[in-house]
XYZ file of C-alpha atoms in Angstrom:
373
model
C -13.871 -47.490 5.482
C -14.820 -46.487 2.106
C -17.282 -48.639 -0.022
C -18.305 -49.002 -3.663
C -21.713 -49.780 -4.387
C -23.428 -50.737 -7.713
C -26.704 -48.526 -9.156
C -28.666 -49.142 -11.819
C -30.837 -46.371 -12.770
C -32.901 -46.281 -16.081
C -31.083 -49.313 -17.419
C -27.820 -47.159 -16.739
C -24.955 -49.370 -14.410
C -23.086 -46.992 -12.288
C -20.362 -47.144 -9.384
C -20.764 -45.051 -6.582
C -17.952 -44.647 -4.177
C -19.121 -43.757 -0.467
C -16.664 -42.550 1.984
C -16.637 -40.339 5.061
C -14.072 -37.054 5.374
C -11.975 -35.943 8.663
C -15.105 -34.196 9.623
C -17.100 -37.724 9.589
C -19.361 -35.976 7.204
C -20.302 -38.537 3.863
C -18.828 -38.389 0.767
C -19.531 -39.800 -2.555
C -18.506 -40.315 -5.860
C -19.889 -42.284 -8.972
C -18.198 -43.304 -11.936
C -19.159 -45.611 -14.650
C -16.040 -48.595 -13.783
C -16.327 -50.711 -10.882
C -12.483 -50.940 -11.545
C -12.534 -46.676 -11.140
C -14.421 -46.423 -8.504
C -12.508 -49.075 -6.627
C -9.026 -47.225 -7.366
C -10.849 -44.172 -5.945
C -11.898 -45.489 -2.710
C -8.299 -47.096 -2.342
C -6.880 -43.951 -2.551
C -9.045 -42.098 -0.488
C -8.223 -44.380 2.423
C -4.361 -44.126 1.690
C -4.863 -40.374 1.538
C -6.424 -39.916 4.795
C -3.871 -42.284 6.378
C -0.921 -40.076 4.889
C -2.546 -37.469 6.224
C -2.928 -35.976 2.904
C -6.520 -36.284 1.877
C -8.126 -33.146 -0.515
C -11.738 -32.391 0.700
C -13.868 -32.385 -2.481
C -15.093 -28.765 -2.866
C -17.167 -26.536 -5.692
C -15.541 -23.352 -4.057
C -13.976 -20.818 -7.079
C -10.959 -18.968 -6.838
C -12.754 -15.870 -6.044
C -15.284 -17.181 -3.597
C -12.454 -18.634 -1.291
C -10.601 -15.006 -1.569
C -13.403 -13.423 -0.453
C -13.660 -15.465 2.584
C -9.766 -15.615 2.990
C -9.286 -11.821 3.241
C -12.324 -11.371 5.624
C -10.350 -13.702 8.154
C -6.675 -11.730 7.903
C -5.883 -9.229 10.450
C -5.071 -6.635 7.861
C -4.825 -3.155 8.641
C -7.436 -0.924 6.975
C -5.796 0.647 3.741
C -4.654 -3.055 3.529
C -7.730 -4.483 3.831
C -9.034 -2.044 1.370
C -6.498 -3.061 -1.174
C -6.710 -6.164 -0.673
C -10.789 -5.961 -1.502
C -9.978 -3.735 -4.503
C -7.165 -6.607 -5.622
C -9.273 -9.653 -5.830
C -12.399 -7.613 -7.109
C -10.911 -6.098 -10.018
C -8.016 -8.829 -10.751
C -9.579 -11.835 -9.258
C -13.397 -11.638 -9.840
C -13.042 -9.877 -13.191
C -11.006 -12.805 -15.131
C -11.517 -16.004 -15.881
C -9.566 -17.098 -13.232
C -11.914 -16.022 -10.623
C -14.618 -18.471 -11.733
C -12.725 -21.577 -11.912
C -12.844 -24.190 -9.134
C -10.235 -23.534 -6.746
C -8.721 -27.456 -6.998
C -9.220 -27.265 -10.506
C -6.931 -24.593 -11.552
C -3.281 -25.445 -13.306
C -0.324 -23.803 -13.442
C -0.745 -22.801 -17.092
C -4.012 -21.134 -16.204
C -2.028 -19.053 -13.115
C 0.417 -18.021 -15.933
C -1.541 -16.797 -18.553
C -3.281 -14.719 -16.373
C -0.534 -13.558 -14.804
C 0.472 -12.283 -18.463
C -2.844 -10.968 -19.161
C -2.406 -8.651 -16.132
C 0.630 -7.600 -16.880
C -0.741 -5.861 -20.298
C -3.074 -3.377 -17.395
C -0.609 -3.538 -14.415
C 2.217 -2.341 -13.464
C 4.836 -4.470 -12.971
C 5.075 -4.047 -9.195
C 1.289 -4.377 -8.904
C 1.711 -7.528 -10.717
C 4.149 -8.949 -8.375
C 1.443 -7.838 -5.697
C -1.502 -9.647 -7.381
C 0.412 -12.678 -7.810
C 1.782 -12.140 -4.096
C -1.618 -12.278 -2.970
C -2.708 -15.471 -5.136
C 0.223 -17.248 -3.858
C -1.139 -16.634 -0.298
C -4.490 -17.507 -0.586
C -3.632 -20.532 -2.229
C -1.239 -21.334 0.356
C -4.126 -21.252 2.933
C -6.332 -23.459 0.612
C -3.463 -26.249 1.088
C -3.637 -25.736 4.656
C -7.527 -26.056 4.882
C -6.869 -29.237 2.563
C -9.064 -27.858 -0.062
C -5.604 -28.406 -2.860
C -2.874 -30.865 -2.564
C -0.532 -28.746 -4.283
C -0.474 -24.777 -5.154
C -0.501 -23.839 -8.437
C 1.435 -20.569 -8.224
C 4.521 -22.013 -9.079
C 7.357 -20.725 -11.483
C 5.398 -17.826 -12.732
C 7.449 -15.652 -15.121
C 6.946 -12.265 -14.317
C 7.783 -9.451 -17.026
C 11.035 -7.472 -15.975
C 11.111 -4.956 -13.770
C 14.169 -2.509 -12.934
C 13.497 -0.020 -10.344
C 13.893 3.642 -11.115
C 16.727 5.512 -9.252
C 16.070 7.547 -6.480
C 16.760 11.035 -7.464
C 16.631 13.036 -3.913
C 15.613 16.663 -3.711
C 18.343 19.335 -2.695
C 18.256 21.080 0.116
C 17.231 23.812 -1.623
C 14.294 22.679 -3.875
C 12.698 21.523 -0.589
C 13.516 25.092 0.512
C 11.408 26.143 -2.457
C 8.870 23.474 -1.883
C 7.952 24.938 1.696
C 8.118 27.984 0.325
C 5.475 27.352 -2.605
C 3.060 25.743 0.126
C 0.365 28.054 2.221
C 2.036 29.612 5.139
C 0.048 27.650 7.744
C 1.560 24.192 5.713
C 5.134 25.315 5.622
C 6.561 23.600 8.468
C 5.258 20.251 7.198
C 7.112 20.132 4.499
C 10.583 20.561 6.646
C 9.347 18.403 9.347
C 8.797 15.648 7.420
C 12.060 16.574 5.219
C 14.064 16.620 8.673
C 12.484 13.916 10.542
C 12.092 11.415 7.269
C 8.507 11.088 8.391
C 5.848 8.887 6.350
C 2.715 11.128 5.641
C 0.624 8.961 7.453
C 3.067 9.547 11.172
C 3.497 13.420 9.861
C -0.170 13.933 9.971
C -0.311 12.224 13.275
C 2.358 14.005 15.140
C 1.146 15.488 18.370
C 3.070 18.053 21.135
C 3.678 15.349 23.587
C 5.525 13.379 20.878
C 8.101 16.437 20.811
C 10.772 16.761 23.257
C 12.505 19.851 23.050
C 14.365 19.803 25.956
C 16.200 16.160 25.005
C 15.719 17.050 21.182
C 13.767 13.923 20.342
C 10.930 12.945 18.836
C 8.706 9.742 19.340
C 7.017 8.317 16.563
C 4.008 6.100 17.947
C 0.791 6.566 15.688
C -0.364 7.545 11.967
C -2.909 8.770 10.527
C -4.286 6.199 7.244
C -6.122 6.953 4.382
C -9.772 7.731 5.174
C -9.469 7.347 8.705
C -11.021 10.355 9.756
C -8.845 11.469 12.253
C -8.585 8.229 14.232
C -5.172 7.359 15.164
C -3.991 3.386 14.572
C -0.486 2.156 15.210
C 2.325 2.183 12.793
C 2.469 -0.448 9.991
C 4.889 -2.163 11.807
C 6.543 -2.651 14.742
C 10.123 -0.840 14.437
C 8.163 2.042 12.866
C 7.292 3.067 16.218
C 10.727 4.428 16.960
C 12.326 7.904 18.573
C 14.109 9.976 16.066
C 16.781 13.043 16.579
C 15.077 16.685 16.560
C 17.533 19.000 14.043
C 17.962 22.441 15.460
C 16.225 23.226 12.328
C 12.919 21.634 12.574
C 12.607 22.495 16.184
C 12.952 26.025 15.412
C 10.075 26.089 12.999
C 8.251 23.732 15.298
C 8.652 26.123 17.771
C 7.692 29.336 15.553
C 4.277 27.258 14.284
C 3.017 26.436 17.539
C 2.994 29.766 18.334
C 1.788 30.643 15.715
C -1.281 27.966 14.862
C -2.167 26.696 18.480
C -2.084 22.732 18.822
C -5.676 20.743 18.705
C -7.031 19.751 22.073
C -5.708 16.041 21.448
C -1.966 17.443 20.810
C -2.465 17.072 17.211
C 0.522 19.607 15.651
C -0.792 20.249 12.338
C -4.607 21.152 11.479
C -6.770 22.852 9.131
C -7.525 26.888 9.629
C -10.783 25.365 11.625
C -8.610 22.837 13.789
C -9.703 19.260 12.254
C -7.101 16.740 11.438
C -5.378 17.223 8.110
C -5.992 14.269 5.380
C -3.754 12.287 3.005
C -5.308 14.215 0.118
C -5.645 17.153 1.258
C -2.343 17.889 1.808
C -0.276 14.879 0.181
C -2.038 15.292 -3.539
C -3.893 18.963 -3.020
C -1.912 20.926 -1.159
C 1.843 19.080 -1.998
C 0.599 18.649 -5.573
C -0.077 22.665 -6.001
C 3.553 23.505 -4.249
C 5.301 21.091 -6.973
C 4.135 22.721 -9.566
C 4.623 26.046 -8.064
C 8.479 25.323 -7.130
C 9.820 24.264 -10.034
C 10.181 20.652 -8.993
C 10.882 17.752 -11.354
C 7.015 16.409 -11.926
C 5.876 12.917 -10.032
C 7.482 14.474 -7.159
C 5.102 13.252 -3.489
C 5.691 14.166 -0.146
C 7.647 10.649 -0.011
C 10.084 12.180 -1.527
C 11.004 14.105 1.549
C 11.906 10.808 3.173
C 14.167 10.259 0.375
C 15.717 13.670 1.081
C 16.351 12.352 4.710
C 17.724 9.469 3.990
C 20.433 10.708 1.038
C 21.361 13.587 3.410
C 22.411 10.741 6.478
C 23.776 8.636 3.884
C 26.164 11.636 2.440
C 27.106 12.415 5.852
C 28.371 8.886 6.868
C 25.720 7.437 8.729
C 25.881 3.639 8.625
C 22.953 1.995 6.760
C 21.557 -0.194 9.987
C 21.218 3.520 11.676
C 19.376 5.075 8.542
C 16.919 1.929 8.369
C 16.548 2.306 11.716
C 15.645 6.320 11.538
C 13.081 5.697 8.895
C 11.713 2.621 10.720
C 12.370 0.033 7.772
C 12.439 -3.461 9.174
C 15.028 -4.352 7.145
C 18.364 -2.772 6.356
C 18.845 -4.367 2.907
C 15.874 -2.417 1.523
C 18.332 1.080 2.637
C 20.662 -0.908 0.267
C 18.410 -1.525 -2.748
C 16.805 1.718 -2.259
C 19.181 4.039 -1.941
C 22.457 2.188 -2.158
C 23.526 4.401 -5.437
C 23.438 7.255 -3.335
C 25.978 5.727 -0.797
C 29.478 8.150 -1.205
C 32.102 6.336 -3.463
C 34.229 3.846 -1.181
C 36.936 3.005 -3.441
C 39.735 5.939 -1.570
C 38.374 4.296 1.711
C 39.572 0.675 0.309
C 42.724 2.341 -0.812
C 43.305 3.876 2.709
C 42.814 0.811 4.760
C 45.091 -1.278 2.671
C 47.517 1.533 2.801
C 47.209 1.930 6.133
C 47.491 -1.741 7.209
C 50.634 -2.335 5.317
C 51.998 1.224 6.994
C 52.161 -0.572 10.191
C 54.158 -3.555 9.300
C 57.428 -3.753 7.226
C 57.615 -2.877 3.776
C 56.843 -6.103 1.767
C 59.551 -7.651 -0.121
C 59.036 -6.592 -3.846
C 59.717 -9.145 -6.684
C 62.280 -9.052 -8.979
C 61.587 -7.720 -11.854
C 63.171 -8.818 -14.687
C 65.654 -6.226 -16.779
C 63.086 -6.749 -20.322
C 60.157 -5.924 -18.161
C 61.740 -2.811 -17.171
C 62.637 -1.751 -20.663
C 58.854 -2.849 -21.611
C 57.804 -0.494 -19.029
């Protein structure tokens, strides 16, 4: 049980209140009121009853990121964002070097504004994303009763519509690219490939003969070459093979001989292609070379793919499922504009309904409403 015991030091009276945590390990406190120190005690006892007792702790905000990132099983280009995120937002304000049970709602605010003057607004969201995890974790390790990212006003944020490329600027963009590159561009335009899974394709992912192809690894950002799953788990998925990308598959292969590992697409000396080499070097040259509205990546291909499914009638569920979205509703917020106008289809149905049954009995209509009309 907790206990309050009475120092004098230097002619100084103080009130130290001794206690043990869960983890048996002693605690104490001193305050200058017996009457303080008492309340103190009481509640400490309550709180571990309730099951809701803080454990006292000099940890900062940043110090406990640190540590909370090192234990999450975050892919590597996550992992490396994640670093980069609490180093330059975290550790660089003020926010950082506050105690971690100290810090108020207000305080989570204003620096949420004072990132949004040097973010983004979506990398705001993210920064905030992330504080709101780690502080979810610090309630769980009892180190905060309460989280303090709570009813954070964010500034507004409207995404840009997706503008797809035509079938014949990405025409022109495979054209503007190296010879040796070309197919890329329409692979990943006809299979609505992320760069990462493009650069990772292999042979024995391609079946000609059934006109599939399986989508099982990706190549990340600095990895080297080494292959690593998806980023999740309906991204691993088998797509439809157009006549038109196997046909160019077909010519490059015999063309530019597959690596020994199966890998499709290599440099002229047969290493693994990077993200920058051909996503910002390579891409980023063609752009400019075609014509093509500026800002424009290779994930705009995959925008290409899905606004050519969409045009044609596929339903969204199969077009999430192509691209290997989790979700269907982010088809909808992403490309929902795109989606062909339904209003004739509404028309039709309700036509078509009533077609079948009798005729419905019209009102009357009186004779001064006919004259009106």
């Amino acid at each position: 049980m907790a206990s309050v015991e009475k120092r004098v030091r230097d002619g100084r009276t103080t009130y130290q209140a001794r206690w043990r945590d869960d983890q048996g390990r002693q605690r104490k406190k001193s305050f200058t009121k017996k009457g303080d120190a008492d309340r103190h005690a009481a509640t400490v006892e309550a709180d571990k009853v309730r099951g809701t007792y803080i454990e006292p702790s000099k940890i900062t905000v940043a110090e406990y990121a640190r540590g909370w990132a090192e234990t999450r099983p975050h892919r590597p280009t996550t992992a490396r964002r994640t670093e980069m995120m609490i180093r330059l937002h975290i550790e660089g304000t003020r926010l950082g070097g506050r105690k971690l049970a100290d810090v108020r709602p207000s305080e989570v605010q204003a620096w949420a504004t004072d990132r949004s003057r040097v973010l983004a607004p979506t990398t705001v969201r993210q920064a905030v994303g992330l504080l709101r995890s780690l502080y979810g974790a610090a309630v769980l390790d009892r180190l905060v009763a309460a989280s303090p990212v709570v009813r954070i006003q964010l500034p507004r944020y409207e995404r840009d519509r997706i503008v797809p490329l035509s079938v014949e600027q990405v025409a022109a963009l495979a054209g503007a690219m190296p010879e040796r590159y070309r197919t890329m561009v329409l692979a990943q335009a006809g299979l609505g490939l992320r760069i990462g899974e493009l650069l990772a394709l292999r042979v024995q992912d391609v079946d000609f003969l059934r006109r599939t192809v399986r989508i099982e690894w990706q190549l990340t950002q600095g990895s080297k070459g080494a292959r690593s799953e998806p980023k999740t788990p309906r991204s691993k998925r088998t797509v439809p093979l157009p006549r038109v990308v196997a046909d160019v598959l077909a010519a490059h292969l015999a063309a530019y001989p597959a690596a020994g590992d199966g890998t499709i697409f290599t440099t002229g000396k047969g290493a693994p292609l990077g993200h920058v080499y051909y996503g910002h070097n390579l891409f980023g040259r063609a752009v400019i070379e075609a014509g093509l509205p500026k800002g424009t990546t290779s994930h705009d291909l995959r925008h290409h793919y899905a606004s050519v499914l969409l045009a044609a009638g596929e339903s969204v569920v199969a077009v999430a499922e192509r691209l290997g979205h989790e979700d269907a509703s982010l088809v909808l917020s992403t490309y929902g504009h795109l989606m062909p106008d339904s209003d004739d289809r509404t028309r039709s149905a309700i036509d078509a309904a009533w077609d079948t049954a009798s005729a419905p009995c019209a009102p009357d209509v009186p004779q001064d409403a006919k004259s009106v009309r």
